[in-house]
CSV table of C-alpha atoms in Angstrom, one decimal:
chain,number,residue,atom,x,y,z
A,240,UNK,CA,103.2,113.2,68.0
A,241,UNK,CA,105.9,114.8,65.8
A,242,UNK,CA,109.2,116.1,67.1
A,243,UNK,CA,111.5,118.6,65.3
A,244,UNK,CA,113.7,116.5,63.0
A,245,UNK,CA,111.1,113.6,63.0
A,246,UNK,CA,108.9,115.1,60.3
A,247,UNK,CA,110.7,113.9,57.2
A,248,UNK,CA,112.2,116.8,55.3
A,249,UNK,CA,113.3,115.1,52.1
A,250,UNK,CA,113.5,116.4,49.5
A,251,UNK,CA,85.1,98.6,75.3
A,252,UNK,CA,84.8,98.2,78.9
A,253,UNK,CA,87.8,98.9,81.0
A,254,UNK,CA,88.9,96.7,83.8
A,255,UNK,CA,92.2,96.0,85.6
A,256,UNK,CA,94.3,93.2,84.3
A,257,UNK,CA,93.9,91.3,87.5
A,258,UNK,CA,90.2,90.4,87.7
A,259,UNK,CA,88.6,89.6,91.0
A,260,UNK,CA,87.4,86.1,91.9
A,261,UNK,CA,83.8,87.0,92.8
A,262,UNK,CA,81.0,85.8,90.6
A,263,UNK,CA,77.6,87.3,89.7
A,264,UNK,CA,74.6,86.3,91.7
A,265,UNK,CA,71.1,85.6,90.2
A,266,UNK,CA,70.3,89.3,90.1
A,267,UNK,CA,73.5,90.2,88.2
A,268,UNK,CA,75.2,91.7,91.3
A,269,UNK,CA,78.7,90.5,92.1
A,270,UNK,CA,78.8,88.2,95.1
A,271,UNK,CA,81.2,88.9,97.9
A,272,UNK,CA,82.3,92.2,99.5
A,273,UNK,CA,83.0,95.2,97.4
A,274,UNK,CA,86.7,96.0,97.1
A,275,UNK,CA,88.8,99.0,96.1
A,276,UNK,CA,89.5,99.4,92.4
A,277,UNK,CA,93.0,98.8,91.2
A,278,UNK,CA,95.3,101.8,91.2
A,279,UNK,CA,96.5,101.0,87.7
A,280,UNK,CA,94.9,99.8,84.5
A,281,UNK,CA,97.6,97.2,83.8
A,282,UNK,CA,99.9,98.9,81.3
A,283,UNK,CA,103.3,97.1,81.6
A,284,UNK,CA,105.2,100.3,80.9
A,285,UNK,CA,103.3,102.5,83.3
A,286,UNK,CA,101.7,100.3,86.0
A,287,UNK,CA,100.0,103.2,87.8
A,288,UNK,CA,98.5,104.9,84.7
A,289,UNK,CA,94.8,104.5,84.6
A,290,UNK,CA,92.8,102.7,87.1
A,291,UNK,CA,90.7,99.5,87.4
A,292,UNK,CA,87.1,98.9,88.3
A,293,UNK,CA,85.2,101.4,86.2
A,294,UNK,CA,84.7,102.7,82.7
A,295,UNK,CA,84.4,106.5,82.1
A,296,UNK,CA,81.7,107.6,79.6
A,297,UNK,CA,82.2,111.4,79.9
A,298,UNK,CA,84.3,114.2,81.4
A,299,UNK,CA,82.7,117.5,82.1
A,300,UNK,CA,85.3,120.1,82.9
A,301,UNK,CA,84.0,123.4,84.3
A,302,UNK,CA,87.1,125.5,84.7
A,303,UNK,CA,88.6,129.0,85.1
A,304,UNK,CA,92.1,130.1,84.3
A,305,UNK,CA,93.7,133.3,85.4
A,306,UNK,CA,96.9,134.1,83.5
A,307,UNK,CA,97.8,136.8,86.0
A,308,UNK,CA,98.3,134.1,88.7
A,309,UNK,CA,98.5,130.9,86.6
A,310,UNK,CA,95.8,129.4,88.8
A,311,UNK,CA,93.5,126.9,87.3
A,312,UNK,CA,90.3,126.2,89.3
A,313,UNK,CA,87.0,124.4,88.8
A,314,UNK,CA,85.1,121.2,89.0
A,315,UNK,CA,85.7,118.0,87.0
A,316,UNK,CA,82.7,115.7,86.8
A,317,UNK,CA,83.5,112.1,85.8
A,318,UNK,CA,80.5,110.0,84.6
A,319,UNK,CA,81.3,106.3,84.7
A,320,UNK,CA,80.0,102.8,85.1
A,321,UNK,CA,81.4,100.3,87.7
A,322,UNK,CA,82.9,97.2,86.1
A,323,UNK,CA,83.1,95.5,89.5
A,324,UNK,CA,81.8,95.9,93.0
A,325,UNK,CA,83.7,99.0,94.3
A,326,UNK,CA,84.2,100.1,97.9
A,327,UNK,CA,86.6,102.8,96.5
A,328,UNK,CA,88.1,104.0,93.3
A,329,UNK,CA,91.2,105.8,92.1
A,330,UNK,CA,91.7,108.7,89.8
A,331,UNK,CA,95.0,109.9,88.4
A,332,UNK,CA,95.6,113.5,89.6
A,333,UNK,CA,98.9,115.4,90.1
A,334,UNK,CA,99.7,118.3,92.3
A,335,UNK,CA,96.6,120.5,92.4
A,336,UNK,CA,94.7,121.1,95.6
A,337,UNK,CA,91.5,119.1,96.0
A,338,UNK,CA,88.8,121.1,97.8
A,339,UNK,CA,85.9,118.6,97.8
A,340,UNK,CA,84.7,115.3,96.3
A,341,UNK,CA,81.2,114.0,95.8
A,342,UNK,CA,79.8,110.8,94.4
A,343,UNK,CA,76.3,111.2,92.9
A,344,UNK,CA,76.0,114.4,94.8
A,345,UNK,CA,76.9,113.0,98.2
A,346,UNK,CA,80.1,113.9,100.0
A,347,UNK,CA,82.8,111.3,99.7
A,348,UNK,CA,86.0,110.8,101.6
A,349,UNK,CA,89.3,111.0,99.7
A,350,UNK,CA,93.0,110.6,100.2
A,351,UNK,CA,96.1,111.1,98.0
A,352,UNK,CA,99.3,109.2,97.5
A,353,UNK,CA,101.6,110.5,94.8
A,354,UNK,CA,99.6,110.7,91.6
A,355,UNK,CA,96.7,108.7,92.9
A,356,UNK,CA,93.5,110.2,94.3
A,357,UNK,CA,91.5,107.6,96.1
A,358,UNK,CA,87.8,108.3,96.4
A,359,UNK,CA,85.6,106.4,98.9
A,360,UNK,CA,81.9,106.9,98.5
A,361,UNK,CA,79.5,106.6,101.4
A,362,UNK,CA,78.0,103.4,99.9
A,363,UNK,CA,79.4,100.8,97.5
A,364,UNK,CA,79.2,101.2,93.8
A,365,UNK,CA,77.9,97.9,92.6
A,366,UNK,CA,78.8,96.3,89.3
A,367,UNK,CA,77.1,97.9,86.3
A,368,UNK,CA,76.1,100.9,88.4
A,369,UNK,CA,76.3,104.3,86.7
A,370,UNK,CA,77.7,107.0,88.9
A,371,UNK,CA,79.3,110.5,88.8
A,372,UNK,CA,82.3,111.7,90.7
A,373,UNK,CA,82.7,115.5,91.0
A,374,UNK,CA,86.1,116.9,92.1
A,375,UNK,CA,86.5,120.6,92.9
A,376,UNK,CA,90.1,121.7,92.8
A,377,UNK,CA,92.5,124.6,92.2
A,378,UNK,CA,96.2,125.5,91.9
A,379,UNK,CA,99.0,126.1,89.5
A,380,UNK,CA,99.5,123.1,87.1
A,381,UNK,CA,103.1,122.0,86.8
A,382,UNK,CA,104.9,121.8,83.5
A,383,UNK,CA,106.5,118.5,82.8
A,384,UNK,CA,110.3,118.6,82.3
A,385,UNK,CA,111.8,115.7,80.2
A,386,UNK,CA,115.4,115.4,79.1
A,387,UNK,CA,114.4,114.3,75.6
A,388,UNK,CA,111.2,116.2,74.9
A,389,UNK,CA,112.0,119.2,77.0
A,390,UNK,CA,108.9,120.8,78.3
A,391,UNK,CA,105.4,119.3,77.8
A,392,UNK,CA,102.1,119.2,79.5
A,393,UNK,CA,100.7,122.4,80.9
A,394,UNK,CA,102.6,125.3,79.5
A,395,UNK,CA,102.2,128.7,81.1
A,396,UNK,CA,102.5,131.3,78.3
A,397,UNK,CA,102.9,135.1,78.3
A,398,UNK,CA,99.2,135.5,77.8
A,399,UNK,CA,97.7,132.3,79.0
A,400,UNK,CA,98.3,128.6,78.8
A,401,UNK,CA,98.6,125.6,76.4
A,402,UNK,CA,98.2,121.9,77.2
A,403,UNK,CA,99.9,119.2,75.0
A,404,UNK,CA,102.0,116.1,75.7
A,405,UNK,CA,102.1,112.4,76.2
A,406,UNK,CA,101.9,109.9,77.7
A,407,UNK,CA,101.1,111.5,81.1
A,408,UNK,CA,99.5,114.9,80.8
A,409,UNK,CA,95.8,114.9,81.6
A,410,UNK,CA,96.4,114.2,85.3
A,411,UNK,CA,98.4,117.4,85.7
A,412,UNK,CA,95.2,119.5,85.1
A,413,UNK,CA,92.1,117.4,85.7
A,414,UNK,CA,91.4,114.1,87.6
A,415,UNK,CA,91.1,111.2,85.1
A,416,UNK,CA,91.4,107.6,84.3
A,417,UNK,CA,94.5,108.6,82.5
A,418,UNK,CA,95.2,105.8,80.0
A,419,UNK,CA,94.2,105.3,76.3
A,420,UNK,CA,92.3,102.1,77.2
A,421,UNK,CA,89.5,104.2,78.7
A,422,UNK,CA,88.3,106.8,76.2
A,423,UNK,CA,85.4,109.1,76.9
A,424,UNK,CA,83.6,112.1,75.5
A,425,UNK,CA,84.7,115.5,76.8
A,426,UNK,CA,83.0,118.8,77.4
A,427,UNK,CA,85.2,121.8,78.4
A,428,UNK,CA,83.9,125.1,79.6
A,429,UNK,CA,86.8,127.4,80.2
A,430,UNK,CA,86.3,130.9,81.7
A,431,UNK,CA,89.1,133.4,80.9
A,432,UNK,CA,89.6,137.1,81.3
A,433,UNK,CA,87.4,139.0,78.8
A,434,UNK,CA,89.4,139.7,75.6
A,435,UNK,CA,91.2,136.3,75.6
A,436,UNK,CA,90.1,133.1,73.8
A,437,UNK,CA,89.7,129.7,75.4
A,438,UNK,CA,90.1,126.8,72.9
A,439,UNK,CA,89.6,123.0,73.3
A,440,UNK,CA,88.6,119.9,71.4
A,441,UNK,CA,85.5,119.4,69.3
A,442,UNK,CA,82.9,122.1,68.5
A,443,UNK,CA,82.5,125.5,70.0
A,444,UNK,CA,78.9,125.4,71.4
A,445,UNK,CA,78.7,128.7,73.2
A,446,UNK,CA,80.4,131.8,74.5
A,447,UNK,CA,79.2,134.1,77.2
A,448,UNK,CA,80.7,137.1,79.1
A,449,UNK,CA,79.9,138.2,82.6
A,450,UNK,CA,81.7,140.4,85.1
A,451,UNK,CA,84.9,140.6,83.0
A,452,UNK,CA,85.1,136.8,82.3
A,453,UNK,CA,84.3,135.0,79.0
A,454,UNK,CA,83.3,131.3,79.1
A,455,UNK,CA,84.1,129.3,76.0
A,456,UNK,CA,82.1,126.0,75.9
A,457,UNK,CA,83.5,123.2,73.7
A,458,UNK,CA,82.0,119.8,73.2
A,459,UNK,CA,83.8,116.7,71.8
A,460,UNK,CA,81.2,114.0,71.5
A,461,UNK,CA,83.4,111.3,70.0
A,462,UNK,CA,85.3,109.5,72.8
A,463,UNK,CA,89.0,110.2,73.2
A,464,UNK,CA,91.9,109.2,75.2
A,465,UNK,CA,92.6,111.6,78.1
A,466,UNK,CA,96.1,112.7,76.8
A,467,UNK,CA,94.3,113.9,73.6
A,468,UNK,CA,92.3,116.6,75.5
A,469,UNK,CA,93.8,120.0,75.0
A,470,UNK,CA,93.3,123.5,76.3
A,471,UNK,CA,94.6,126.8,74.9
A,472,UNK,CA,94.1,130.2,76.6
A,473,UNK,CA,95.4,133.5,75.3
A,474,UNK,CA,95.0,135.9,72.4
A,475,UNK,CA,94.3,133.9,69.2
A,476,UNK,CA,93.1,134.6,65.8
A,477,UNK,CA,90.2,132.1,65.9
A,478,UNK,CA,89.0,131.1,62.5
A,479,UNK,CA,85.8,129.0,62.0
A,480,UNK,CA,84.8,127.5,58.7
A,481,UNK,CA,83.3,124.4,57.1
A,482,UNK,CA,84.5,122.1,54.3
A,483,UNK,CA,83.1,118.9,53.0
A,484,UNK,CA,80.8,118.6,56.0
A,485,UNK,CA,83.6,119.0,58.6
A,486,UNK,CA,83.6,122.0,60.9
A,487,UNK,CA,87.0,123.6,61.5
A,488,UNK,CA,88.3,125.8,64.2
A,489,UNK,CA,91.9,127.1,63.8
A,490,UNK,CA,93.5,129.1,66.6
A,491,UNK,CA,96.7,130.9,65.7
A,492,UNK,CA,98.8,133.2,67.9
A,493,UNK,CA,98.8,136.6,66.1
A,494,UNK,CA,102.4,137.2,67.2
A,495,UNK,CA,103.5,134.5,64.8
A,496,UNK,CA,102.6,136.6,61.8
A,497,UNK,CA,106.0,138.4,62.0
A,498,UNK,CA,108.1,135.5,63.3
A,499,UNK,CA,111.1,134.8,61.1
A,500,UNK,CA,112.3,131.3,61.7
A,501,UNK,CA,115.0,131.5,59.0
A,502,UNK,CA,116.5,135.0,59.1
A,503,UNK,CA,119.5,134.0,57.0
A,504,UNK,CA,117.2,133.4,54.0
A,505,UNK,CA,114.5,135.4,52.2
A,506,UNK,CA,111.9,132.7,52.7
A,507,UNK,CA,108.4,133.4,54.0
A,508,UNK,CA,107.6,134.4,57.6
A,509,UNK,CA,106.2,131.7,60.0
A,510,UNK,CA,102.7,133.3,59.8
A,511,UNK,CA,102.6,132.9,56.1
A,512,UNK,CA,103.7,129.3,56.2
A,513,UNK,CA,101.2,128.5,59.0
A,514,UNK,CA,98.3,130.1,57.1
A,515,UNK,CA,99.2,128.2,53.9
A,516,UNK,CA,99.6,124.8,55.7
A,517,UNK,CA,96.4,125.1,57.7
A,518,UNK,CA,94.5,126.2,54.6
A,519,UNK,CA,95.4,122.8,53.1
A,520,UNK,CA,93.8,120.8,56.0
A,521,UNK,CA,90.6,120.0,54.0
A,522,UNK,CA,92.7,118.9,51.1
A,523,UNK,CA,94.9,116.8,53.3
A,524,UNK,CA,91.9,115.1,55.0
A,525,UNK,CA,90.4,114.4,51.6
A,526,UNK,CA,93.6,112.9,50.4
A,527,UNK,CA,94.1,110.7,53.5
A,528,UNK,CA,90.5,109.5,53.4
A,529,UNK,CA,91.2,108.0,50.0
A,530,UNK,CA,93.6,105.6,51.6
A,531,UNK,CA,92.3,105.3,55.2
A,532,UNK,CA,88.5,105.6,54.9
A,533,UNK,CA,86.2,108.4,55.9
A,534,UNK,CA,87.5,111.0,58.4
A,535,UNK,CA,86.5,109.7,61.8
A,536,UNK,CA,85.3,112.9,63.5
A,537,UNK,CA,82.8,115.7,62.8
A,538,UNK,CA,85.2,118.6,63.6
A,539,UNK,CA,88.9,119.4,62.9
A,540,UNK,CA,91.3,122.3,63.1
A,541,UNK,CA,94.6,123.3,64.7
A,542,UNK,CA,96.2,125.3,67.5
A,543,UNK,CA,99.5,127.1,66.9
A,544,UNK,CA,100.7,129.1,69.9
A,545,UNK,CA,104.0,131.0,70.3
A,546,UNK,CA,105.4,128.9,73.2
A,547,UNK,CA,109.2,129.1,73.7
A,548,UNK,CA,110.6,125.7,74.6
A,549,UNK,CA,107.9,123.6,72.9
A,550,UNK,CA,109.6,121.3,70.4
A,551,UNK,CA,106.8,119.0,69.2
A,552,UNK,CA,103.4,118.7,67.6
A,553,UNK,CA,100.6,116.5,69.1
A,554,UNK,CA,97.6,114.9,67.6
A,555,UNK,CA,95.1,116.3,70.2
A,556,UNK,CA,91.8,114.9,68.9
A,557,UNK,CA,90.1,117.1,66.3
A,558,UNK,CA,92.5,120.0,67.0
A,559,UNK,CA,96.2,119.1,66.8
A,560,UNK,CA,98.7,121.4,68.6
A,561,UNK,CA,101.8,122.5,66.6
A,562,UNK,CA,105.0,124.2,67.8
A,563,UNK,CA,105.8,127.1,65.5
A,564,UNK,CA,109.2,125.7,64.7
A,565,UNK,CA,107.7,123.3,62.2
A,566,UNK,CA,106.7,126.1,60.0
A,567,UNK,CA,110.1,127.3,58.9
A,568,UNK,CA,109.4,126.4,55.3
A,569,UNK,CA,106.3,125.2,53.4
A,570,UNK,CA,107.3,121.6,53.0
A,571,UNK,CA,107.9,121.2,56.7
A,572,UNK,CA,104.6,122.9,57.5
A,573,UNK,CA,102.7,120.6,55.1
A,574,UNK,CA,104.3,117.4,56.4
A,575,UNK,CA,103.6,118.1,60.1
A,576,UNK,CA,100.0,118.8,59.3
A,577,UNK,CA,99.8,115.6,57.3
A,578,UNK,CA,101.4,113.7,60.2
A,579,UNK,CA,99.0,115.0,62.9
A,580,UNK,CA,95.9,114.7,60.7
A,581,UNK,CA,96.9,111.0,59.9
A,582,UNK,CA,96.9,110.4,63.6
A,583,UNK,CA,93.2,111.3,63.7
A,584,UNK,CA,92.7,107.8,62.1
A,585,UNK,CA,95.7,106.1,63.7
A,586,UNK,CA,96.2,107.1,67.3
A,587,UNK,CA,93.0,108.9,68.0
A,588,UNK,CA,90.1,106.9,66.5
A,589,UNK,CA,92.1,103.7,66.6
A,590,UNK,CA,94.0,104.1,69.8
A,591,UNK,CA,96.6,102.3,71.8
A,592,UNK,CA,95.7,99.4,74.1
A,593,UNK,CA,99.1,99.8,75.8
A,594,UNK,CA,102.0,102.2,75.2
A,595,UNK,CA,104.3,99.5,73.9
A,596,UNK,CA,102.3,99.5,70.7
A,597,UNK,CA,103.1,103.2,69.9
A,598,UNK,CA,104.6,102.3,66.5
A,599,UNK,CA,101.0,101.7,65.3
A,600,UNK,CA,100.5,105.4,65.8
A,601,UNK,CA,103.8,106.8,64.6
A,602,UNK,CA,104.5,104.3,61.9
A,603,UNK,CA,101.2,105.1,60.2
A,604,UNK,CA,101.5,108.8,60.6
A,605,UNK,CA,105.0,108.8,59.1
A,606,UNK,CA,103.9,106.6,56.2
A,607,UNK,CA,101.2,109.1,55.5
A,608,UNK,CA,104.0,111.7,55.0
A,609,UNK,CA,105.5,109.4,52.4
A,610,UNK,CA,102.2,109.1,50.6
A,611,UNK,CA,101.9,112.9,50.6
A,612,UNK,CA,105.4,113.3,49.2
A,613,UNK,CA,104.4,111.0,46.4
A,614,UNK,CA,101.2,112.9,45.8
A,615,UNK,CA,103.2,116.2,45.6
A,616,UNK,CA,105.7,114.6,43.2
A,617,UNK,CA,108.6,115.0,45.6
A,618,UNK,CA,109.4,111.4,46.4
A,619,UNK,CA,107.8,107.9,46.7
A,620,UNK,CA,107.4,105.5,49.7
A,621,UNK,CA,109.9,103.2,48.0
A,622,UNK,CA,112.5,106.0,47.7
A,623,UNK,CA,112.0,106.9,51.4
A,624,UNK,CA,112.3,103.3,52.4
A,625,UNK,CA,115.5,102.9,50.3
A,626,UNK,CA,117.0,106.1,51.7
A,627,UNK,CA,116.4,105.0,55.3
A,628,UNK,CA,117.6,101.5,54.7
A,629,UNK,CA,120.9,102.7,53.3
A,630,UNK,CA,121.4,105.7,55.6
A,631,UNK,CA,119.5,105.5,58.8
A,632,UNK,CA,122.6,105.0,60.9
A,633,UNK,CA,124.0,108.2,59.5
A,634,UNK,CA,120.8,110.2,59.5
A,635,UNK,CA,120.1,109.5,63.1
A,636,UNK,CA,123.7,109.2,64.4
A,637,UNK,CA,122.9,111.5,67.3
A,638,UNK,CA,120.1,109.3,68.6
A,639,UNK,CA,120.7,106.7,71.3
A,640,UNK,CA,120.4,103.8,71.3
A,641,UNK,CA,121.5,103.2,67.6
A,642,UNK,CA,118.7,103.2,65.1
A,643,UNK,CA,118.6,99.5,64.2
A,644,UNK,CA,118.9,98.3,67.8
A,645,UNK,CA,115.5,99.6,68.8
A,646,UNK,CA,112.7,97.1,69.0
A,647,UNK,CA,110.0,99.3,67.7
A,648,UNK,CA,107.2,96.8,68.5
A,649,UNK,CA,108.2,97.0,72.2
A,650,UNK,CA,110.6,99.8,72.5
A,651,UNK,CA,110.5,100.4,76.3
A,652,UNK,CA,109.0,103.0,78.6
A,653,UNK,CA,111.8,105.5,78.6
A,654,UNK,CA,111.0,108.6,76.5
A,655,UNK,CA,114.3,108.1,74.6
A,656,UNK,CA,112.9,104.8,73.4
A,657,UNK,CA,109.2,105.5,73.2
A,658,UNK,CA,109.8,108.5,71.0
A,659,UNK,CA,113.0,107.2,69.3
A,660,UNK,CA,113.3,108.1,65.6
A,661,UNK,CA,113.2,104.3,64.8
A,662,UNK,CA,109.6,104.1,66.2
A,663,UNK,CA,108.6,106.6,63.6
A,664,UNK,CA,110.8,105.7,60.7
A,665,UNK,CA,111.3,101.9,61.1
A,666,UNK,CA,107.6,101.8,62.0
A,667,UNK,CA,106.8,103.3,58.6
A,668,UNK,CA,109.4,101.0,57.0
A,669,UNK,CA,107.6,98.0,58.5
A,670,UNK,CA,104.4,99.1,56.8
A,671,UNK,CA,106.2,99.4,53.5
A,672,UNK,CA,107.9,96.0,53.9
A,673,UNK,CA,104.4,94.6,54.4
A,674,UNK,CA,103.2,96.4,51.2
A,675,UNK,CA,106.1,94.8,49.3
A,676,UNK,CA,105.2,91.3,50.5
A,677,UNK,CA,101.4,91.4,50.1
A,678,UNK,CA,101.1,93.8,47.2
A,679,UNK,CA,99.3,97.1,46.7
A,680,UNK,CA,95.8,95.8,46.7
A,681,UNK,CA,96.0,93.8,49.9
A,682,UNK,CA,98.0,96.5,51.6
A,683,UNK,CA,95.3,99.1,50.8
A,684,UNK,CA,92.7,96.7,52.2
A,685,UNK,CA,94.6,96.2,55.3
A,686,UNK,CA,95.3,99.9,56.2
A,687,UNK,CA,91.7,100.9,55.5
A,688,UNK,CA,90.1,98.0,57.3
A,689,UNK,CA,92.3,98.6,60.3
A,690,UNK,CA,91.1,102.2,60.5
A,691,UNK,CA,87.4,101.5,59.8
A,692,UNK,CA,86.8,98.2,61.6
A,693,UNK,CA,88.7,99.2,64.7
A,694,UNK,CA,87.4,102.8,64.9
A,695,UNK,CA,86.8,103.9,68.5
A,696,UNK,CA,88.7,100.9,69.9
A,697,UNK,CA,92.0,100.2,71.7
A,698,UNK,CA,94.3,97.9,69.8
A,699,UNK,CA,97.5,96.0,69.9
A,700,UNK,CA,100.3,95.0,67.5
A,701,UNK,CA,99.1,91.4,67.6
A,702,UNK,CA,95.6,92.4,66.4
A,703,UNK,CA,97.1,94.3,63.5
A,704,UNK,CA,99.4,91.5,62.4
A,705,UNK,CA,96.4,89.1,62.6
A,706,UNK,CA,94.3,91.3,60.4
A,707,UNK,CA,97.2,91.6,57.9
A,708,UNK,CA,97.5,87.8,57.7
A,709,UNK,CA,93.7,87.4,57.4
A,710,UNK,CA,93.3,89.9,54.5
A,711,UNK,CA,96.5,88.9,52.7
A,712,UNK,CA,96.1,85.2,53.1
A,713,UNK,CA,99.8,85.0,54.1
A,714,UNK,CA,101.9,83.9,57.1
A,715,UNK,CA,103.6,87.1,58.1
A,716,UNK,CA,105.3,86.1,61.3
A,717,UNK,CA,108.8,86.3,59.9
A,718,UNK,CA,108.2,89.7,58.4
A,719,UNK,CA,106.9,91.3,61.6
A,720,UNK,CA,109.5,89.5,63.8
A,721,UNK,CA,112.3,90.9,61.6
A,722,UNK,CA,111.0,94.5,61.4
A,723,UNK,CA,109.5,95.0,64.9
A,724,UNK,CA,111.4,92.7,67.2
A,725,UNK,CA,114.9,92.2,65.9
A,726,UNK,CA,117.7,94.5,67.1
A,727,UNK,CA,119.4,94.8,63.7
A,728,UNK,CA,118.7,95.9,60.2
A,729,UNK,CA,116.4,93.2,58.6
A,730,UNK,CA,117.7,91.6,55.3
A,731,UNK,CA,115.9,92.5,52.1
A,732,UNK,CA,114.0,90.0,50.1
C-alpha cells in the first residue's frame, strides 16, 4: 500500500495456533470427536481474522452488482481441505445477508456472531477431507471508515464500485478465511448492467451479455491473500496488451482524462500522467526483475478509478488499484507504480505470516522506489538514507507517534502504527543499513533469494533475518535489533 505523502517525492497448510490434542489413528483419521474450528487463525494483532481447521484452495465468486441500488448479490464457493476433524467451521463475513449455505451440495446450518459466520455441516469434515462451502448472499456492502486512512474497502462510486483496502476488506463483500496465511486462487464472474465494465484480478477469460447484463469472468490462478482480491465496476477504458510474455489489463476511468490535479500550474492533466505512468509498467517490471528475480505472475495491469475520498494505492495482486491523486506529476506517478509493482514480489508472492511483519512489504516497496530514483538519475539509495537519517523528524513532524519511536518490526495493530511513515521509510532504511554492512553482492543475493525461495509462502521477520545471516555469513542480531526494535534513531557505524 502507498498513501499520499508516503511515495517519496524527492527530488502451506493453515491451522490455528492452538492445535488439538487428538492424534491420528492407523487409517490417518484423527482420533477423538470432531470439534469446531477456531474462530481466528492466530494473528496476535487481529485474533479473529482468519479461521482455524481448514486450508482454502480456491474461491469461486459468482456475483452481480447493480449500481442503481448498490446491491451486491451472488454465491461464493470456497473449496478447502480440513486440517483437523471439524464439526463446524467459521468464515469471516461482515454485514451482508446470508440466504443459504451448503457443504458439498448438502444444506448446512449456520449462525452469525459479529464478523464470524459459523457453518455446521450435516456430517463431520474429517482431517484431509476436501470439501466445498457455498454461501448465497446479498446486500449493500459497507465502506470502511478509518480516522487515518479515511475510506477503504468497498467504495460505491457514481457509476459502480471499487474494492481496495487492508487489512480487513475481503470479509465485507465475500465470505473468506480472511488472513494472508491462507492464500488461494480466485475466480470472479461479475455481472453488471450492459455498457459497464467489471474488472478483477488475473486474466479476462470471457465476457457474455444476456438480458441487459454483461458478465465479466476473471481467473487468477496464482494463490493470493484475500485482501488482495479486487473488484471494479463502472465505465472504464479497458486496455489489453502483452509485453515480454506478461498479459496486461489496465482499467482507467475516462473522466480522469480532463482532471487537473494542479490547477495553479501548467503541468499535464491527470489523464496524461496516468497514461504515461502505466505505459512504463513493462519497463518497471523488467527493471525490478533485475534485482528481485523473475516477475512472479502471468498477468499484470492497473485500475485507476475516479473515487473521491480514496487516498491510497494498493498492491491488489496482478492489478494494483491507484487513487488519482498520485498522478499530479510524472515523478509521483512513476514512483507509485514502482511501489505497487514491487509489492507483487514483496507482499503478494511473498506474503505476511502475521501483520506485525508488515515492514517486509512496505520497506521493500519503498526501497524499490529508491532504486528507481537511482536508475532515473534523480537520487541514490544512499542519498535517500542520509536525507531521512538527518531529517525524518522534520519531514514527518505531523505523524504520531514520532518517527524514531516506532518499532517497525512490531509496530502495533492500530492503523496509525501499522501504516506509520516509519514502517515504510525506516523499513527501507533497515534494508539499506543491511546493504552497508554485508556489501552489495551479498545484499543482492539476499533480496533475490528472499523473493524467489519464498515465493508463494507466508513469512516472518525472523525468517528474513535468518536468511540474511546465512547468505552473508555474519551475525546481524545487533543491526536488526537497532533498526527494527529500538525506539530511537540507531547510531551509524
